Amino acid sequence: MMPLVRLTGLSVAFDGAPALRGIDLSVAKGEAVGLVGESGCGKSVTWLAALGLLPAKARITGSVMLDGQELIGAPAPVLERVRGGRIAMIFQDPSSSLNPVHRIGKQIMEALGLHRGMTGSNARAEAKRLLDLVGIPDAGRRLDAYPHELSGGQNQRVMIAIALAGQPELLVADEPTTALDVTIQAQILELLQSIRRQMGMALVLISHDLGVIAEACERVAVMYAGRIVEEAPVAQLFDAAAHPYTQGLIGALPPMDGPRRRLAAIPGGVPEPWAMPPGCGFAPRCQFRSAPCDAAIPGLMGLSDQHRAACIRVAPAAMPLERIPA
Amino acid sequence: MLRFLATRLARAALTIAMVVTFAFVVLRLSGDPAQIIMGADAPPEAVDAFRSAWGLDEPIWVQYFSYFWAILQGDLGRSMRDGRDAIMLVTERIPATLALTLPALAIKICLGIPAGIYAALHRNSLADRVVMIIAVAGFTVPSFVLGLLLVLVFAVQLGWLPSGGQESWRHGILPVMTLGLGGAAVLARFTRSAMLEVLGQPYIRTASAKGVPWRAVVTGHALPNAAIPTVTIIGFMVGTLIAGAVVVESVFSWPGVGRLLVVAVANRDLAVVQCILLLVAITMVCANLIVDLLYGLLDPRLRAAPRKAA
Ligand SMILES: Nc1ncnc2c1ncn2[C@@H]1O[C@H](COP(=O)(O)OP(=O)(O)O)[C@@H](O)[C@H]1O
Ligand code: SF4
Ligand SMILES: [Mg+2]
């Protein structure tokens, strides 16, 4: 089946420093894919680049195909129809992601006008329906509220309503719960899942928290230093993580039962774009590092039909990605 | 809303009272008006007579309270020079000053704001650099230097425009340019930084992410937010409409309020100086009030009535 969105060799550099170094990732219609990695790995940049939302100084190469249409370098009117109309995106900090001087109803109706040609009382009725759908109580009156009059969790619901206004085929949710209280986090995750089921919409959930992704996604891509280092269905990833970085992330998860203990976080930090290691990006933090790790960047190798990892320790029998029919 | 207005008005009245007091104290401490007006070699009896005629021989606090009391009754005193009502002397100069400051304000707004917006939208471009260099120059060059420079070029070298006086509208061009260009530079710099600040906000990215064309992102999302800090500066400029041209009026011998102030201070013409300062304080305070009301209009976060409690 042809994927809805396919990123191929997507690379981004800021002032010559590589933030993304060749991302290959596809998302099928209706699928829920998680993108996980520590802060600074390039998760946000990946999808901002795909939608053309990075500042002009960003040098973008590679390809982003949406249903057979190339988005990298596409003219502005094409991108404007895609943004919000076919691929919607919501962000980490809902309260500053909404315009403080406009009523939330107006902000939803703007998207309705752009993508569904709705205006006036039609648009208002639909905006109210969307607020109802995302679980805002007293939706009719809330249309006239300003973002500062709502809580963070409610604002994230409004962001979701705006995202849904264009009836997109894919919703990219970039750390949608990171800025919220734990109980609110769970509600927003639940809302995203139920909406996805109702609408048959694909979801890319970006998070630094593997636990969040495990809950809401079918497939996970693990990012490190501007590359995807492992990709697998969720269950398979937890059963048989192949990349030392993924193993580290799983090791850092709090146990399901028993008292909360201190997380076994991976020592060290994510390399900055201007100081990328020559070979495997994870090498400076990896306990299995050996000379070949620094010689060249390891490519993604297929471990099984749907499981690939980019580490020289992955079974030598595994096939290079290129030879696996996608 | 009523309480908001009441506290604002009370604060405004207090500000004006403070200005009046300050003016009174400074003027009384900076030299004897009787001696200055009568001249250094006037006979002492004449000076004494002048003092008692103007009440300058009373204890200072009596003078202060009678002065304050008179103001409350709308009496701003008379000029010690020619005995005319100070308020008359001042108000007849206002049109001349406004003839400079109003067109200058229009130049500031019509030139400074678009230049600042353009520079912000084309950050680091050649145009941005040029605008910023001009703006910094306009910001740092004092207005008398700019005024003299314009005179040198357009009056002396090119001979296109007169260098001083008030005989025709052509006499107004150079002083208006001097005032307007300097202010436009300030406003351009300010607008640019306000726009850059707003353009970096997450809600701008949200607007783009929902498919709003860039033009509409700028006009519909960025400008209404950038207007909030910019209004402060414009409000300040409105506050200087009456007294913001002291230097320029002197450079161009323009018979406005500013020049009257300079002459009145030199002469220790107390009533006139105090009257001008009072007028300045009132315009400033009014401008501030308008800015506050505009804030409420532009920024829903600052609107007084808290609706959340409902
Ligand atoms: N506008 C930008 N200008 C320069 N560098 C940027 C910009 N946006 C992101 N980066 C850099 O790109 C890298 C990846 O960032 P990001 O995608 O935001 O990480 P995350 O995985 O936390 O979402 C980081 O090193 C960040 O500093
Ligand atoms: S390639 Fe080497 S350094 Fe990189 S993760 Fe594998 S073992 Fe570690
Ligand atoms: Mg991010």
mmCIF file of C-alpha atoms in Angstrom, chain B residues 31-294:
data_model
loop_
_atom_site.group_PDB
_atom_site.id
_atom_site.type_symbol
_atom_site.label_atom_id
_atom_site.label_comp_id
_atom_site.label_asym_id
_atom_site.label_seq_id
_atom_site.Cartn_x
_atom_site.Cartn_y
_atom_site.Cartn_z
ATOM 1 C CA GLY B 31 17.104 83.164 41.009
ATOM 2 C CA ASP B 32 15.167 86.239 42.043
ATOM 3 C CA PRO B 33 12.640 87.128 39.362
ATOM 4 C CA ALA B 34 12.360 90.719 40.521
ATOM 5 C CA GLN B 35 16.079 91.330 40.131
ATOM 6 C CA ILE B 36 16.196 89.638 36.717
ATOM 7 C CA ILE B 37 13.202 91.421 35.296
ATOM 8 C CA MET B 38 14.113 94.837 36.649
ATOM 9 C CA GLY B 39 17.748 94.485 35.591
ATOM 10 C CA ALA B 40 20.909 94.283 37.707
ATOM 11 C CA ASP B 41 21.288 98.031 38.244
ATOM 12 C CA ALA B 42 17.687 98.912 39.054
ATOM 13 C CA PRO B 43 17.318 100.952 42.279
ATOM 14 C CA PRO B 44 16.521 98.717 45.296
ATOM 15 C CA GLU B 45 13.267 100.585 45.985
ATOM 16 C CA ALA B 46 11.985 99.753 42.487
ATOM 17 C CA VAL B 47 12.890 96.105 42.947
ATOM 18 C CA ASP B 48 11.137 96.033 46.321
ATOM 19 C CA ALA B 49 8.075 97.664 44.829
ATOM 20 C CA PHE B 50 8.030 95.039 42.079
ATOM 21 C CA ARG B 51 8.297 92.292 44.702
ATOM 22 C CA SER B 52 5.363 93.491 46.725
ATOM 23 C CA ALA B 53 3.303 94.132 43.576
ATOM 24 C CA TRP B 54 3.701 90.460 42.555
ATOM 25 C CA GLY B 55 3.496 89.055 46.056
ATOM 26 C CA LEU B 56 7.116 87.953 45.964
ATOM 27 C CA ASP B 57 7.730 89.361 49.431
ATOM 28 C CA GLU B 58 5.355 86.915 51.083
ATOM 29 C CA PRO B 59 6.742 83.783 52.784
ATOM 30 C CA ILE B 60 7.347 81.091 50.192
ATOM 31 C CA TRP B 61 4.636 78.737 51.494
ATOM 32 C CA VAL B 62 2.052 81.523 51.349
ATOM 33 C CA GLN B 63 3.056 82.141 47.747
ATOM 34 C CA TYR B 64 2.787 78.396 47.062
ATOM 35 C CA PHE B 65 -0.704 78.033 48.497
ATOM 36 C CA SER B 66 -2.072 81.193 46.935
ATOM 37 C CA TYR B 67 -0.600 80.025 43.617
ATOM 38 C CA PHE B 68 -2.192 76.590 44.009
ATOM 39 C CA TRP B 69 -5.484 78.077 45.088
ATOM 40 C CA ALA B 70 -5.508 80.383 42.068
ATOM 41 C CA ILE B 71 -4.889 77.446 39.730
ATOM 42 C CA LEU B 72 -7.794 75.542 41.243
ATOM 43 C CA GLN B 73 -9.974 78.533 40.412
ATOM 44 C CA GLY B 74 -8.648 78.582 36.870
ATOM 45 C CA ASP B 75 -6.432 81.614 37.373
ATOM 46 C CA LEU B 76 -2.982 80.981 35.937
ATOM 47 C CA GLY B 77 -1.627 84.409 36.705
ATOM 48 C CA ARG B 78 -0.241 87.171 34.554
ATOM 49 C CA SER B 79 3.069 87.689 32.823
ATOM 50 C CA MET B 80 5.461 89.753 34.883
ATOM 51 C CA ARG B 81 6.777 91.282 31.647
ATOM 52 C CA ASP B 82 3.692 92.837 30.124
ATOM 53 C CA GLY B 83 0.940 92.012 32.591
ATOM 54 C CA ARG B 84 -1.113 89.971 30.106
ATOM 55 C CA ASP B 85 -2.844 86.790 31.160
ATOM 56 C CA ALA B 86 -0.330 83.972 31.022
ATOM 57 C CA ILE B 87 -2.902 81.590 29.643
ATOM 58 C CA MET B 88 -3.577 83.970 26.751
ATOM 59 C CA LEU B 89 0.115 84.315 25.967
ATOM 60 C CA VAL B 90 0.508 80.569 25.898
ATOM 61 C CA THR B 91 -2.646 79.608 24.025
ATOM 62 C CA GLU B 92 -2.016 82.050 21.208
ATOM 63 C CA ARG B 93 1.267 80.217 20.585
ATOM 64 C CA ILE B 94 -0.307 76.760 20.464
ATOM 65 C CA PRO B 95 -1.455 76.842 16.809
ATOM 66 C CA ALA B 96 2.059 77.658 15.639
ATOM 67 C CA THR B 97 3.479 74.741 17.594
ATOM 68 C CA LEU B 98 0.784 72.340 16.429
ATOM 69 C CA ALA B 99 1.500 73.451 12.862
ATOM 70 C CA LEU B 100 4.890 71.806 13.346
ATOM 71 C CA THR B 101 4.162 68.909 15.671
ATOM 72 C CA LEU B 102 1.015 67.536 14.013
ATOM 73 C CA PRO B 103 2.530 67.102 10.526
ATOM 74 C CA ALA B 104 5.673 65.786 12.248
ATOM 75 C CA LEU B 105 3.590 63.202 14.103
ATOM 76 C CA ALA B 106 2.027 62.136 10.824
ATOM 77 C CA ILE B 107 5.504 61.703 9.319
ATOM 78 C CA LYS B 108 6.660 59.701 12.317
ATOM 79 C CA ILE B 109 3.725 57.313 12.053
ATOM 80 C CA CYS B 110 3.504 57.057 8.258
ATOM 81 C CA LEU B 111 7.235 56.613 7.812
ATOM 82 C CA GLY B 112 8.397 54.957 11.024
ATOM 83 C CA ILE B 113 5.823 52.177 11.359
ATOM 84 C CA PRO B 114 5.967 50.856 7.769
ATOM 85 C CA ALA B 115 9.771 51.077 7.803
ATOM 86 C CA GLY B 116 9.916 49.123 11.060
ATOM 87 C CA ILE B 117 7.495 46.479 9.819
ATOM 88 C CA TYR B 118 9.349 46.129 6.536
ATOM 89 C CA ALA B 119 12.694 45.822 8.277
ATOM 90 C CA ALA B 120 11.350 43.143 10.623
ATOM 91 C CA LEU B 121 9.799 41.129 7.789
ATOM 92 C CA HIS B 122 13.052 41.291 5.817
ATOM 93 C CA ARG B 123 15.357 40.857 8.742
ATOM 94 C CA ASN B 124 19.067 41.028 7.878
ATOM 95 C CA SER B 125 18.333 42.041 4.303
ATOM 96 C CA LEU B 126 20.008 45.060 2.761
ATOM 97 C CA ALA B 127 16.816 47.082 3.270
ATOM 98 C CA ASP B 128 16.717 46.103 6.944
ATOM 99 C CA ARG B 129 20.350 47.165 7.421
ATOM 100 C CA VAL B 130 19.736 50.514 5.704
ATOM 101 C CA VAL B 131 16.599 51.189 7.758
ATOM 102 C CA MET B 132 18.412 50.305 10.955
ATOM 103 C CA ILE B 133 21.453 52.471 10.192
ATOM 104 C CA ILE B 134 19.195 55.440 9.436
ATOM 105 C CA ALA B 135 17.127 54.680 12.522
ATOM 106 C CA VAL B 136 20.143 54.499 14.819
ATOM 107 C CA ALA B 137 21.477 57.721 13.302
ATOM 108 C CA GLY B 138 18.103 59.426 13.762
ATOM 109 C CA PHE B 139 17.998 58.104 17.297
ATOM 110 C CA THR B 140 21.434 59.359 18.336
ATOM 111 C CA VAL B 141 21.754 62.625 16.402
ATOM 112 C CA PRO B 142 20.287 65.445 18.566
ATOM 113 C CA SER B 143 17.501 67.372 16.877
ATOM 114 C CA PHE B 144 19.408 70.658 16.780
ATOM 115 C CA VAL B 145 22.223 68.924 14.881
ATOM 116 C CA LEU B 146 19.777 67.382 12.427
ATOM 117 C CA GLY B 147 18.028 70.744 12.103
ATOM 118 C CA LEU B 148 21.272 72.599 11.394
ATOM 119 C CA LEU B 149 22.272 69.873 8.931
ATOM 120 C CA LEU B 150 19.018 70.281 7.033
ATOM 121 C CA VAL B 151 19.449 74.062 7.039
ATOM 122 C CA LEU B 152 22.975 73.656 5.714
ATOM 123 C CA VAL B 153 21.863 71.436 2.853
ATOM 124 C CA PHE B 154 18.467 72.801 1.850
ATOM 125 C CA ALA B 155 18.738 76.459 2.827
ATOM 126 C CA VAL B 156 22.416 77.332 2.528
ATOM 127 C CA GLN B 157 23.733 74.975 -0.161
ATOM 128 C CA LEU B 158 20.708 74.369 -2.351
ATOM 129 C CA GLY B 159 18.797 77.492 -1.450
ATOM 130 C CA TRP B 160 15.492 75.667 -1.859
ATOM 131 C CA LEU B 161 13.956 76.477 1.495
ATOM 132 C CA PRO B 162 14.104 79.311 4.044
ATOM 133 C CA SER B 163 16.165 78.641 7.157
ATOM 134 C CA GLY B 164 13.914 80.330 9.721
ATOM 135 C CA GLY B 165 10.804 82.368 10.409
ATOM 136 C CA GLN B 166 7.133 81.673 9.862
ATOM 137 C CA GLU B 167 6.085 83.704 6.830
ATOM 138 C CA SER B 168 4.769 80.862 4.646
ATOM 139 C CA TRP B 169 4.165 77.118 4.714
ATOM 140 C CA ARG B 170 7.570 76.671 3.084
ATOM 141 C CA HIS B 171 9.137 77.950 6.301
ATOM 142 C CA GLY B 172 7.583 75.015 8.090
ATOM 143 C CA ILE B 173 9.105 72.295 5.944
ATOM 144 C CA LEU B 174 12.545 72.076 7.518
ATOM 145 C CA PRO B 175 11.372 72.191 11.160
ATOM 146 C CA VAL B 176 8.678 69.598 10.403
ATOM 147 C CA MET B 177 11.252 67.356 8.715
ATOM 148 C CA THR B 178 13.628 67.747 11.646
ATOM 149 C CA LEU B 179 10.968 66.725 14.138
ATOM 150 C CA GLY B 180 9.392 64.050 11.939
ATOM 151 C CA LEU B 181 12.537 62.255 10.767
ATOM 152 C CA GLY B 182 13.998 61.948 14.252
ATOM 153 C CA GLY B 183 10.725 60.582 15.615
ATOM 154 C CA ALA B 184 10.252 58.269 12.631
ATOM 155 C CA ALA B 185 13.648 56.757 13.385
ATOM 156 C CA VAL B 186 12.680 56.075 16.980
ATOM 157 C CA LEU B 187 9.368 54.583 15.936
ATOM 158 C CA ALA B 188 10.948 52.440 13.190
ATOM 159 C CA ARG B 189 13.387 50.916 15.631
ATOM 160 C CA PHE B 190 10.677 50.265 18.140
ATOM 161 C CA THR B 191 8.214 48.821 15.654
ATOM 162 C CA ARG B 192 10.886 46.553 14.218
ATOM 163 C CA SER B 193 11.779 45.048 17.568
ATOM 164 C CA ALA B 194 8.117 44.676 18.544
ATOM 165 C CA MET B 195 7.432 42.858 15.260
ATOM 166 C CA LEU B 196 10.473 40.594 15.618
ATOM 167 C CA GLU B 197 9.400 39.698 19.122
ATOM 168 C CA VAL B 198 5.890 38.823 17.941
ATOM 169 C CA LEU B 199 7.030 36.941 14.826
ATOM 170 C CA GLY B 200 9.031 34.616 17.064
ATOM 171 C CA GLN B 201 5.969 33.670 19.128
ATOM 172 C CA PRO B 202 4.477 30.162 18.907
ATOM 173 C CA TYR B 203 1.047 31.488 17.846
ATOM 174 C CA ILE B 204 2.567 32.809 14.624
ATOM 175 C CA ARG B 205 3.765 29.276 13.842
ATOM 176 C CA THR B 206 0.292 27.994 14.720
ATOM 177 C CA ALA B 207 -1.291 30.382 12.229
ATOM 178 C CA SER B 208 1.082 29.229 9.486
ATOM 179 C CA ALA B 209 0.504 25.600 10.471
ATOM 180 C CA LYS B 210 -3.215 25.954 9.943
ATOM 181 C CA GLY B 211 -2.660 27.159 6.401
ATOM 182 C CA VAL B 212 -3.021 30.926 6.774
ATOM 183 C CA PRO B 213 -1.124 32.659 3.900
ATOM 184 C CA TRP B 214 1.907 34.597 5.121
ATOM 185 C CA ARG B 215 0.418 38.004 4.277
ATOM 186 C CA ALA B 216 -2.606 37.242 6.407
ATOM 187 C CA VAL B 217 -0.401 35.876 9.190
ATOM 188 C CA VAL B 218 1.373 39.228 9.260
ATOM 189 C CA THR B 219 -1.713 41.423 9.057
ATOM 190 C CA GLY B 220 -4.152 39.300 11.045
ATOM 191 C CA HIS B 221 -1.911 37.749 13.681
ATOM 192 C CA ALA B 222 1.381 39.627 14.003
ATOM 193 C CA LEU B 223 0.353 43.269 13.620
ATOM 194 C CA PRO B 224 -2.455 43.292 16.208
ATOM 195 C CA ASN B 225 0.008 41.946 18.773
ATOM 196 C CA ALA B 226 2.898 44.196 17.783
ATOM 197 C CA ALA B 227 0.543 47.193 17.992
ATOM 198 C CA ILE B 228 0.289 46.819 21.762
ATOM 199 C CA PRO B 229 3.840 47.980 22.669
ATOM 200 C CA THR B 230 3.995 50.389 19.700
ATOM 201 C CA VAL B 231 0.980 52.296 20.985
ATOM 202 C CA THR B 232 2.959 53.260 24.088
ATOM 203 C CA ILE B 233 5.562 55.082 22.039
ATOM 204 C CA ILE B 234 2.942 56.781 19.884
ATOM 205 C CA GLY B 235 1.101 57.830 23.034
ATOM 206 C CA PHE B 236 4.302 59.333 24.346
ATOM 207 C CA MET B 237 4.702 61.215 21.058
ATOM 208 C CA VAL B 238 1.164 62.550 21.305
ATOM 209 C CA GLY B 239 2.072 63.735 24.792
ATOM 210 C CA THR B 240 4.849 65.895 23.350
ATOM 211 C CA LEU B 241 2.675 67.653 20.775
ATOM 212 C CA ILE B 242 2.637 70.893 22.790
ATOM 213 C CA ALA B 243 6.111 71.032 24.205
ATOM 214 C CA GLY B 244 8.135 68.679 22.033
ATOM 215 C CA ALA B 245 9.452 71.372 19.740
ATOM 216 C CA VAL B 246 11.448 73.559 22.145
ATOM 217 C CA VAL B 247 14.790 72.931 20.486
ATOM 218 C CA VAL B 248 13.513 72.937 16.913
ATOM 219 C CA GLU B 249 11.504 76.129 17.417
ATOM 220 C CA SER B 250 14.637 77.788 18.731
ATOM 221 C CA VAL B 251 16.789 76.581 15.847
ATOM 222 C CA PHE B 252 14.265 77.768 13.265
ATOM 223 C CA SER B 253 13.061 80.893 15.155
ATOM 224 C CA TRP B 254 9.521 79.513 15.071
ATOM 225 C CA PRO B 255 7.177 81.491 17.349
ATOM 226 C CA GLY B 256 5.587 78.559 19.140
ATOM 227 C CA VAL B 257 5.109 77.463 22.734
ATOM 228 C CA GLY B 258 8.634 76.102 22.910
ATOM 229 C CA ARG B 259 10.249 79.417 22.105
ATOM 230 C CA LEU B 260 7.938 81.195 24.518
ATOM 231 C CA LEU B 261 9.127 78.781 27.190
ATOM 232 C CA VAL B 262 12.790 79.492 26.489
ATOM 233 C CA VAL B 263 12.218 83.242 26.644
ATOM 234 C CA ALA B 264 10.033 83.016 29.745
ATOM 235 C CA VAL B 265 12.588 80.905 31.597
ATOM 236 C CA ALA B 266 15.378 83.317 30.704
ATOM 237 C CA ASN B 267 13.215 86.151 32.044
ATOM 238 C CA ARG B 268 12.018 84.255 35.121
ATOM 239 C CA ASP B 269 8.478 85.049 33.983
ATOM 240 C CA LEU B 270 7.015 82.723 36.572
ATOM 241 C CA ALA B 271 3.381 82.658 35.576
ATOM 242 C CA VAL B 272 4.155 81.931 31.926
ATOM 243 C CA VAL B 273 6.626 79.144 32.676
ATOM 244 C CA GLN B 274 4.261 77.562 35.146
ATOM 245 C CA CYS B 275 1.395 77.829 32.741
ATOM 246 C CA ILE B 276 3.362 76.060 30.002
ATOM 247 C CA LEU B 277 4.518 73.311 32.346
ATOM 248 C CA LEU B 278 0.958 72.805 33.530
ATOM 249 C CA LEU B 279 -0.202 72.511 29.939
ATOM 250 C CA VAL B 280 2.566 70.005 29.177
ATOM 251 C CA ALA B 281 1.661 67.958 32.210
ATOM 252 C CA ILE B 282 -1.988 67.913 31.173
ATOM 253 C CA THR B 283 -1.240 66.780 27.606
ATOM 254 C CA MET B 284 1.111 64.072 28.878
ATOM 255 C CA VAL B 285 -1.441 62.830 31.349
ATOM 256 C CA CYS B 286 -4.205 62.843 28.732
ATOM 257 C CA ALA B 287 -1.986 60.935 26.305
ATOM 258 C CA ASN B 288 -1.296 58.383 29.026
ATOM 259 C CA LEU B 289 -4.989 57.974 29.736
ATOM 260 C CA ILE B 290 -5.661 57.382 26.052
ATOM 261 C CA VAL B 291 -2.848 54.827 25.877
ATOM 262 C CA ASP B 292 -4.303 52.986 28.851
ATOM 263 C CA LEU B 293 -7.729 52.863 27.257
ATOM 264 C CA LEU B 294 -6.221 51.713 23.945
#
